[in-house]
Amino acid sequence: DPSIFDCQVLNRDIWKNRQIRDTINEHFIFLQYNKGDPRGKDYFQYYFANMQDSEDSYPHIGIVDPRTGEQVKTWSGSPAPKAADFLMDLHEFLDRYSLNMERKNPVQAKRKEKKKDVAQMSEEEMMEMALQNSLANGGDVPSPVDEDPDALTKPATATTNGKGKERLADAMDTSDMGTVASHSNGTDSEQPASGSLAAPAPAKDTPFSRISSSNPHTETTSTGPETTRIQFRYSGGRVVRRFALSDPVRRIYEWLKAEPPFEGKGGEGFELISMGKNLIGALEVAIGEAGLRNGTVMVEFVRGDEEDE
């Protein structure tokens, strides 16, 4: 909607951003229409019919699967996304979704709620909606906003009881604390019945195991063009960290091994995946050359016997 300032921001800050343009040119077919353009009527009809007259639904950006016609992700309403955040969202999307038939895309845990157009409601339905909004929002009636279908594929937030239980289990995990003495019979659990100490199993020699875990990373305070911020997503949330573009990818691994920001995951093996590629094969490649500028890296925890060889 050209009359809405945040829609103008898309043209000024988002679509003119070189990295966003490069990502879209490589992975997407890009279409942009004003809301009154007849060429956009099919999109309105299938995906946006009940939102098109609501100013709070603009700007609206959607991604549609070209094979099924399913709308798989949206950004809708003000404020318009920041260029850096939008680029990270795109990279995360490309990490999770693929047109490769051999890869399995995320599935919605629940279906997107279909909103009924207010103009099509009966008088009773309008009164019921007004009552529900009044009870839920202290009398303020919220404007309709399109729900992101991609958000429905992700696990519940940490505020739910289920997630809280998972976090509690992670916090109580002692797998990274070494062997624990047994108090049931007063003897050390490491000592067998013969009285001799059992030898620990030799550590598996892998590229991951050879990365230092005692070389912490000092985050640069510069925000110049020689640096970049990288978003790290994992099962419990996300972390954003700034690196020099000249730093090797190895520095990311060293930071995560020396100062893991993941609650209850210290000492666990992990894989770093960006754009579908495992970064363990690019340890000596500069972060800028590895395509990680303003990128998103998925952190996947693995058992010791699954670490990259």
mmCIF file of C-alpha atoms in Angstrom:
data_model
loop_
_atom_site.group_PDB
_atom_site.id
_atom_site.type_symbol
_atom_site.label_atom_id
_atom_site.label_comp_id
_atom_site.label_asym_id
_atom_site.label_seq_id
_atom_site.Cartn_x
_atom_site.Cartn_y
_atom_site.Cartn_z
ATOM 1 C CA ASP A 1 0.000 0.000 0.000
ATOM 2 C CA PRO A 2 1.935 3.098 -1.250
ATOM 3 C CA SER A 3 0.102 5.320 1.234
ATOM 4 C CA ILE A 4 1.712 3.501 4.198
ATOM 5 C CA PHE A 5 5.195 4.654 5.162
ATOM 6 C CA ASP A 6 6.508 1.203 6.122
ATOM 7 C CA CYS A 7 5.694 -0.029 2.616
ATOM 8 C CA GLN A 8 7.977 2.689 1.253
ATOM 9 C CA VAL A 9 10.627 1.506 3.699
ATOM 10 C CA LEU A 10 10.647 -1.872 1.927
ATOM 11 C CA ASN A 11 11.773 -0.219 -1.311
ATOM 12 C CA ARG A 12 14.223 2.076 0.437
ATOM 13 C CA ASP A 13 15.915 -0.352 2.853
ATOM 14 C CA ILE A 14 15.011 -3.960 1.970
ATOM 15 C CA TRP A 15 14.843 -4.465 -1.787
ATOM 16 C CA LYS A 16 17.822 -2.160 -2.460
ATOM 17 C CA ASN A 17 20.048 -4.058 -0.001
ATOM 18 C CA ARG A 18 22.699 -5.831 -2.097
ATOM 19 C CA GLN A 19 22.872 -8.998 0.017
ATOM 20 C CA ILE A 20 19.094 -9.352 0.086
ATOM 21 C CA ARG A 21 18.954 -8.831 -3.674
ATOM 22 C CA ASP A 22 21.658 -11.470 -4.229
ATOM 23 C CA THR A 23 19.832 -13.982 -1.989
ATOM 24 C CA ILE A 24 16.495 -13.387 -3.719
ATOM 25 C CA ASN A 25 18.011 -13.573 -7.212
ATOM 26 C CA GLU A 26 19.615 -16.918 -6.393
ATOM 27 C CA HIS A 27 16.731 -18.628 -4.584
ATOM 28 C CA PHE A 28 13.407 -16.916 -5.384
ATOM 29 C CA ILE A 29 11.175 -15.465 -8.077
ATOM 30 C CA PHE A 30 10.342 -11.949 -6.913
ATOM 31 C CA LEU A 31 6.978 -10.243 -7.510
ATOM 32 C CA GLN A 32 5.745 -6.992 -5.977
ATOM 33 C CA TYR A 33 2.334 -5.439 -6.622
ATOM 34 C CA ASN A 34 0.423 -2.511 -5.187
ATOM 35 C CA LYS A 35 -2.761 -3.635 -3.481
ATOM 36 C CA GLY A 36 -4.943 -2.220 -6.280
ATOM 37 C CA ASP A 37 -2.998 -3.908 -9.091
ATOM 38 C CA PRO A 38 -5.190 -6.505 -10.866
ATOM 39 C CA ARG A 39 -2.123 -8.729 -11.321
ATOM 40 C CA GLY A 40 -2.135 -9.337 -7.563
ATOM 41 C CA LYS A 41 -5.794 -10.434 -7.387
ATOM 42 C CA ASP A 42 -4.955 -14.171 -7.284
ATOM 43 C CA TYR A 43 -2.701 -13.682 -4.264
ATOM 44 C CA PHE A 44 -5.404 -11.661 -2.519
ATOM 45 C CA GLN A 45 -8.006 -14.305 -3.290
ATOM 46 C CA TYR A 46 -6.006 -17.285 -2.041
ATOM 47 C CA TYR A 47 -3.889 -15.883 0.804
ATOM 48 C CA PHE A 48 -4.957 -12.374 1.827
ATOM 49 C CA ALA A 49 -8.693 -12.020 1.215
ATOM 50 C CA ASN A 50 -9.655 -11.093 4.780
ATOM 51 C CA MET A 51 -6.724 -8.737 5.350
ATOM 52 C CA GLN A 52 -6.536 -6.579 2.234
ATOM 53 C CA ASP A 53 -8.615 -3.709 3.661
ATOM 54 C CA SER A 54 -6.742 -3.572 6.975
ATOM 55 C CA GLU A 55 -3.943 -1.004 7.028
ATOM 56 C CA ASP A 56 -2.348 -2.894 9.930
ATOM 57 C CA SER A 57 -1.668 -5.837 7.594
ATOM 58 C CA TYR A 58 0.768 -3.830 5.450
ATOM 59 C CA PRO A 59 3.500 -4.167 4.402
ATOM 60 C CA HIS A 60 2.931 -7.834 3.568
ATOM 61 C CA ILE A 61 5.580 -10.235 2.275
ATOM 62 C CA GLY A 62 4.817 -13.885 1.585
ATOM 63 C CA ILE A 63 6.703 -16.944 0.343
ATOM 64 C CA VAL A 64 4.716 -19.495 -1.689
ATOM 65 C CA ASP A 65 5.853 -23.040 -2.507
ATOM 66 C CA PRO A 66 5.761 -23.166 -6.338
ATOM 67 C CA ARG A 67 5.013 -26.916 -6.337
ATOM 68 C CA THR A 68 1.991 -26.971 -4.032
ATOM 69 C CA GLY A 69 0.856 -23.341 -3.972
ATOM 70 C CA GLU A 70 1.080 -23.403 -0.168
ATOM 71 C CA GLN A 71 1.934 -20.149 1.578
ATOM 72 C CA VAL A 72 4.840 -21.188 3.811
ATOM 73 C CA LYS A 73 6.035 -17.916 5.396
ATOM 74 C CA THR A 74 4.838 -14.338 5.850
ATOM 75 C CA TRP A 75 5.945 -11.022 7.272
ATOM 76 C CA SER A 76 2.875 -8.862 7.804
ATOM 77 C CA GLY A 77 2.208 -5.511 9.408
ATOM 78 C CA SER A 78 4.261 -2.683 10.878
ATOM 79 C CA PRO A 79 7.010 -2.156 11.676
ATOM 80 C CA ALA A 80 8.745 -3.256 8.503
ATOM 81 C CA PRO A 81 11.611 -5.678 9.219
ATOM 82 C CA LYS A 82 15.132 -4.305 9.459
ATOM 83 C CA ALA A 83 17.332 -5.260 6.501
ATOM 84 C CA ALA A 84 19.774 -7.270 8.649
ATOM 85 C CA ASP A 85 16.943 -9.121 10.430
ATOM 86 C CA PHE A 86 15.137 -9.844 7.170
ATOM 87 C CA LEU A 87 18.325 -11.231 5.616
ATOM 88 C CA MET A 88 18.806 -13.520 8.616
ATOM 89 C CA ASP A 89 15.188 -14.656 8.338
ATOM 90 C CA LEU A 90 15.713 -15.502 4.668
ATOM 91 C CA HIS A 91 18.853 -17.515 5.396
ATOM 92 C CA GLU A 92 17.128 -19.368 8.211
ATOM 93 C CA PHE A 93 14.202 -20.126 5.915
ATOM 94 C CA LEU A 94 16.556 -21.518 3.260
ATOM 95 C CA ASP A 95 18.211 -23.686 5.909
ATOM 96 C CA ARG A 96 14.864 -25.201 6.871
ATOM 97 C CA TYR A 97 13.019 -25.357 3.523
ATOM 98 C CA SER A 98 14.126 -26.824 0.219
ATOM 99 C CA LEU A 99 12.695 -27.669 -3.214
ATOM 100 C CA ASN A 100 14.886 -30.791 -3.208
ATOM 101 C CA MET A 101 12.481 -33.747 -3.236
ATOM 102 C CA GLU A 102 14.909 -35.744 -1.062
ATOM 103 C CA ARG A 103 14.674 -33.272 1.804
ATOM 104 C CA LYS A 104 11.760 -33.117 4.227
ATOM 105 C CA ASN A 105 10.367 -29.643 4.876
ATOM 106 C CA PRO A 106 8.893 -28.543 8.233
ATOM 107 C CA VAL A 107 5.289 -29.481 8.901
ATOM 108 C CA GLN A 108 2.829 -27.250 10.742
ATOM 109 C CA ALA A 109 2.016 -28.511 14.222
ATOM 110 C CA LYS A 110 -1.395 -26.890 13.830
ATOM 111 C CA ARG A 111 -3.188 -25.469 10.841
ATOM 112 C CA LYS A 112 -3.284 -21.752 10.246
ATOM 113 C CA GLU A 113 -6.454 -20.276 11.690
ATOM 114 C CA LYS A 114 -8.779 -19.069 8.979
ATOM 115 C CA LYS A 115 -10.020 -15.583 9.805
ATOM 116 C CA LYS A 116 -13.478 -14.550 8.687
ATOM 117 C CA ASP A 117 -13.925 -11.188 7.004
ATOM 118 C CA VAL A 118 -15.789 -8.789 9.299
ATOM 119 C CA ALA A 119 -17.938 -7.716 6.353
ATOM 120 C CA GLN A 120 -19.175 -11.293 5.995
ATOM 121 C CA MET A 121 -20.082 -11.741 9.671
ATOM 122 C CA SER A 122 -23.614 -11.834 10.984
ATOM 123 C CA GLU A 123 -24.682 -9.361 13.669
ATOM 124 C CA GLU A 124 -24.406 -12.094 16.323
ATOM 125 C CA GLU A 125 -20.883 -13.036 15.193
ATOM 126 C CA MET A 126 -19.770 -9.409 15.310
ATOM 127 C CA MET A 127 -21.160 -8.970 18.832
ATOM 128 C CA GLU A 128 -19.440 -12.177 19.988
ATOM 129 C CA MET A 129 -16.118 -11.063 18.493
ATOM 130 C CA ALA A 130 -16.429 -7.625 20.138
ATOM 131 C CA LEU A 131 -17.149 -9.259 23.500
ATOM 132 C CA GLN A 132 -14.177 -11.621 23.231
ATOM 133 C CA ASN A 133 -11.851 -8.781 22.225
ATOM 134 C CA SER A 134 -13.117 -6.632 25.073
ATOM 135 C CA LEU A 135 -12.495 -9.368 27.643
ATOM 136 C CA ALA A 136 -9.057 -10.243 26.253
ATOM 137 C CA ASN A 137 -7.748 -6.740 25.662
ATOM 138 C CA GLY A 138 -9.451 -4.512 28.195
ATOM 139 C CA GLY A 139 -11.752 -3.021 25.594
ATOM 140 C CA ASP A 140 -9.112 -2.496 22.875
ATOM 141 C CA VAL A 141 -10.107 -4.244 19.657
ATOM 142 C CA PRO A 142 -6.953 -5.460 17.860
ATOM 143 C CA SER A 143 -6.732 -5.121 14.109
ATOM 144 C CA PRO A 144 -6.391 -8.376 12.215
ATOM 145 C CA VAL A 145 -2.818 -9.374 11.435
ATOM 146 C CA ASP A 146 -1.813 -12.247 9.185
ATOM 147 C CA GLU A 147 -0.332 -15.194 11.101
ATOM 148 C CA ASP A 148 3.020 -16.510 9.863
ATOM 149 C CA PRO A 149 2.503 -20.161 8.801
ATOM 150 C CA ASP A 150 6.204 -20.859 9.373
ATOM 151 C CA ALA A 151 5.759 -20.016 13.079
ATOM 152 C CA LEU A 152 3.278 -22.891 13.328
ATOM 153 C CA THR A 153 6.038 -25.389 12.446
ATOM 154 C CA LYS A 154 8.236 -24.409 15.383
ATOM 155 C CA PRO A 155 8.094 -25.810 18.929
ATOM 156 C CA ALA A 156 6.305 -24.002 21.735
ATOM 157 C CA THR A 157 8.115 -21.104 23.377
ATOM 158 C CA ALA A 158 9.974 -21.383 26.651
ATOM 159 C CA THR A 159 6.970 -20.021 28.551
ATOM 160 C CA THR A 160 4.999 -23.237 28.096
ATOM 161 C CA ASN A 161 5.069 -25.997 30.681
ATOM 162 C CA GLY A 162 6.436 -28.452 28.157
ATOM 163 C CA LYS A 163 9.406 -26.267 27.282
ATOM 164 C CA GLY A 164 10.016 -25.532 30.925
ATOM 165 C CA LYS A 165 10.317 -29.243 31.609
ATOM 166 C CA GLU A 166 12.810 -29.612 28.788
ATOM 167 C CA ARG A 167 14.898 -26.738 30.150
ATOM 168 C CA LEU A 168 14.792 -28.210 33.638
ATOM 169 C CA ALA A 169 15.984 -31.541 32.256
ATOM 170 C CA ASP A 170 18.799 -29.779 30.380
ATOM 171 C CA ALA A 171 19.820 -27.864 33.495
ATOM 172 C CA MET A 172 19.982 -31.091 35.503
ATOM 173 C CA ASP A 173 21.902 -32.992 32.820
ATOM 174 C CA THR A 174 25.208 -34.208 34.324
ATOM 175 C CA SER A 175 26.518 -35.946 31.219
ATOM 176 C CA ASP A 176 29.260 -33.321 30.817
ATOM 177 C CA MET A 177 30.464 -33.549 34.451
ATOM 178 C CA GLY A 178 32.409 -36.780 34.074
ATOM 179 C CA THR A 179 31.813 -39.876 36.150
ATOM 180 C CA VAL A 180 29.898 -39.426 39.401
ATOM 181 C CA ALA A 181 30.754 -41.188 42.612
ATOM 182 C CA SER A 182 28.180 -43.721 43.764
ATOM 183 C CA HIS A 183 26.971 -43.402 47.331
ATOM 184 C CA SER A 184 24.942 -46.602 47.398
ATOM 185 C CA ASN A 185 27.818 -48.799 48.582
ATOM 186 C CA GLY A 186 30.425 -46.247 49.643
ATOM 187 C CA THR A 187 32.776 -47.015 46.720
ATOM 188 C CA ASP A 188 33.828 -44.951 43.707
ATOM 189 C CA SER A 189 31.864 -45.883 40.599
ATOM 190 C CA GLU A 190 35.069 -45.740 38.544
ATOM 191 C CA GLN A 191 36.647 -48.576 40.521
ATOM 192 C CA PRO A 192 35.759 -52.137 39.455
ATOM 193 C CA ALA A 193 35.362 -55.042 41.895
ATOM 194 C CA SER A 194 38.990 -56.128 41.398
ATOM 195 C CA GLY A 195 40.210 -52.854 42.942
ATOM 196 C CA SER A 196 42.059 -51.632 39.821
ATOM 197 C CA LEU A 197 41.079 -48.371 38.123
ATOM 198 C CA ALA A 198 39.288 -48.725 34.789
ATOM 199 C CA ALA A 199 41.019 -46.920 31.894
ATOM 200 C CA PRO A 200 38.850 -44.301 30.179
ATOM 201 C CA ALA A 201 37.977 -44.934 26.537
ATOM 202 C CA PRO A 202 40.327 -43.102 24.154
ATOM 203 C CA ALA A 203 38.865 -39.941 22.648
ATOM 204 C CA LYS A 204 37.864 -40.229 19.009
ATOM 205 C CA ASP A 205 40.176 -38.228 16.755
ATOM 206 C CA THR A 206 37.996 -36.059 14.497
ATOM 207 C CA PRO A 207 38.252 -32.543 13.030
ATOM 208 C CA PHE A 208 35.783 -31.459 15.724
ATOM 209 C CA SER A 209 37.797 -33.028 18.569
ATOM 210 C CA ARG A 210 40.976 -31.293 17.352
ATOM 211 C CA ILE A 211 39.382 -27.826 17.669
ATOM 212 C CA SER A 212 40.568 -26.023 20.795
ATOM 213 C CA SER A 213 38.088 -25.639 23.648
ATOM 214 C CA SER A 214 40.306 -23.175 25.547
ATOM 215 C CA ASN A 215 40.438 -20.307 23.068
ATOM 216 C CA PRO A 216 37.529 -17.950 23.927
ATOM 217 C CA HIS A 217 36.452 -15.275 21.470
ATOM 218 C CA THR A 218 36.404 -11.572 22.322
ATOM 219 C CA GLU A 219 33.571 -9.987 20.392
ATOM 220 C CA THR A 220 34.672 -7.033 18.306
ATOM 221 C CA THR A 221 33.166 -3.666 19.192
ATOM 222 C CA SER A 222 33.524 -2.403 15.619
ATOM 223 C CA THR A 223 30.438 -2.319 13.412
ATOM 224 C CA GLY A 224 32.353 -1.414 10.262
ATOM 225 C CA PRO A 225 32.232 -3.203 6.899
ATOM 226 C CA GLU A 226 35.080 -5.482 7.968
ATOM 227 C CA THR A 227 32.788 -7.170 10.506
ATOM 228 C CA THR A 228 29.492 -9.008 10.407
ATOM 229 C CA ARG A 229 26.965 -10.326 12.856
ATOM 230 C CA ILE A 230 25.905 -13.951 12.658
ATOM 231 C CA GLN A 231 22.731 -15.410 14.126
ATOM 232 C CA PHE A 232 23.014 -18.845 15.747
ATOM 233 C CA ARG A 233 19.750 -20.758 16.141
ATOM 234 C CA TYR A 234 19.374 -23.838 18.323
ATOM 235 C CA SER A 235 16.560 -25.783 19.944
ATOM 236 C CA GLY A 236 16.323 -23.378 22.899
ATOM 237 C CA GLY A 237 16.421 -20.050 21.052
ATOM 238 C CA ARG A 238 19.001 -17.915 19.276
ATOM 239 C CA VAL A 239 22.218 -16.001 19.904
ATOM 240 C CA VAL A 240 23.709 -13.186 17.793
ATOM 241 C CA ARG A 241 27.486 -12.644 17.755
ATOM 242 C CA ARG A 242 29.736 -10.288 15.788
ATOM 243 C CA PHE A 243 32.902 -11.553 14.071
ATOM 244 C CA ALA A 244 35.531 -10.108 11.760
ATOM 245 C CA LEU A 245 34.992 -11.189 8.157
ATOM 246 C CA SER A 246 38.644 -12.228 8.045
ATOM 247 C CA ASP A 247 38.244 -14.623 10.989
ATOM 248 C CA PRO A 248 38.369 -18.280 9.947
ATOM 249 C CA VAL A 249 35.269 -20.389 10.525
ATOM 250 C CA ARG A 250 37.345 -22.218 13.129
ATOM 251 C CA ARG A 251 36.942 -19.195 15.459
ATOM 252 C CA ILE A 252 33.186 -19.831 15.609
ATOM 253 C CA TYR A 253 33.760 -23.416 16.734
ATOM 254 C CA GLU A 254 36.397 -22.305 19.265
ATOM 255 C CA TRP A 255 34.014 -19.742 20.752
ATOM 256 C CA LEU A 256 31.156 -22.229 21.070
ATOM 257 C CA LYS A 257 33.407 -24.881 22.621
ATOM 258 C CA ALA A 258 35.128 -22.480 25.049
ATOM 259 C CA GLU A 259 32.089 -20.373 26.025
ATOM 260 C CA PRO A 260 28.927 -22.263 25.052
ATOM 261 C CA PRO A 261 25.928 -19.904 25.353
ATOM 262 C CA PHE A 262 23.509 -22.838 25.405
ATOM 263 C CA GLU A 263 22.015 -23.671 28.783
ATOM 264 C CA GLY A 264 22.826 -27.214 29.890
ATOM 265 C CA LYS A 265 24.765 -28.062 26.710
ATOM 266 C CA GLY A 266 28.366 -27.422 27.800
ATOM 267 C CA GLY A 267 30.749 -30.110 26.587
ATOM 268 C CA GLU A 268 28.318 -31.588 24.058
ATOM 269 C CA GLY A 269 29.285 -32.140 20.442
ATOM 270 C CA PHE A 270 27.521 -30.081 17.807
ATOM 271 C CA GLU A 271 27.306 -29.440 14.089
ATOM 272 C CA LEU A 272 27.065 -26.015 12.448
ATOM 273 C CA ILE A 273 24.866 -25.932 9.359
ATOM 274 C CA SER A 274 24.527 -22.972 7.011
ATOM 275 C CA MET A 275 22.494 -23.025 3.814
ATOM 276 C CA GLY A 276 22.338 -26.806 4.079
ATOM 277 C CA LYS A 277 26.133 -27.215 4.335
ATOM 278 C CA ASN A 278 28.122 -28.508 7.314
ATOM 279 C CA LEU A 279 30.770 -25.904 8.187
ATOM 280 C CA ILE A 280 33.218 -28.485 9.597
ATOM 281 C CA GLY A 281 34.656 -28.765 6.083
ATOM 282 C CA ALA A 282 35.419 -25.028 5.928
ATOM 283 C CA LEU A 283 37.377 -24.500 9.158
ATOM 284 C CA GLU A 284 40.180 -22.511 7.534
ATOM 285 C CA VAL A 285 37.923 -20.500 5.202
ATOM 286 C CA ALA A 286 37.367 -16.843 6.121
ATOM 287 C CA ILE A 287 33.896 -16.097 7.456
ATOM 288 C CA GLY A 288 33.296 -13.603 4.635
ATOM 289 C CA GLU A 289 34.306 -16.124 1.960
ATOM 290 C CA ALA A 290 32.165 -18.847 3.569
ATOM 291 C CA GLY A 291 28.997 -16.854 2.838
ATOM 292 C CA LEU A 292 28.252 -16.129 6.501
ATOM 293 C CA ARG A 293 28.001 -12.343 6.239
ATOM 294 C CA ASN A 294 24.797 -11.449 8.159
ATOM 295 C CA GLY A 295 23.899 -15.112 7.904
ATOM 296 C CA THR A 296 22.130 -17.653 10.069
ATOM 297 C CA VAL A 297 23.838 -20.802 11.363
ATOM 298 C CA MET A 298 21.840 -23.728 12.738
ATOM 299 C CA VAL A 299 23.431 -25.419 15.775
ATOM 300 C CA GLU A 300 22.542 -29.113 15.975
ATOM 301 C CA PHE A 301 23.716 -31.099 18.996
ATOM 302 C CA VAL A 302 25.005 -34.618 18.378
ATOM 303 C CA ARG A 303 26.160 -37.557 20.428
ATOM 304 C CA GLY A 304 29.877 -38.225 20.666
ATOM 305 C CA ASP A 305 29.762 -41.104 18.180
ATOM 306 C CA GLU A 306 28.075 -38.903 15.595
ATOM 307 C CA GLU A 307 30.651 -36.094 15.481
ATOM 308 C CA ASP A 308 32.072 -35.344 12.039
ATOM 309 C CA GLU A 309 35.034 -37.432 11.037
#
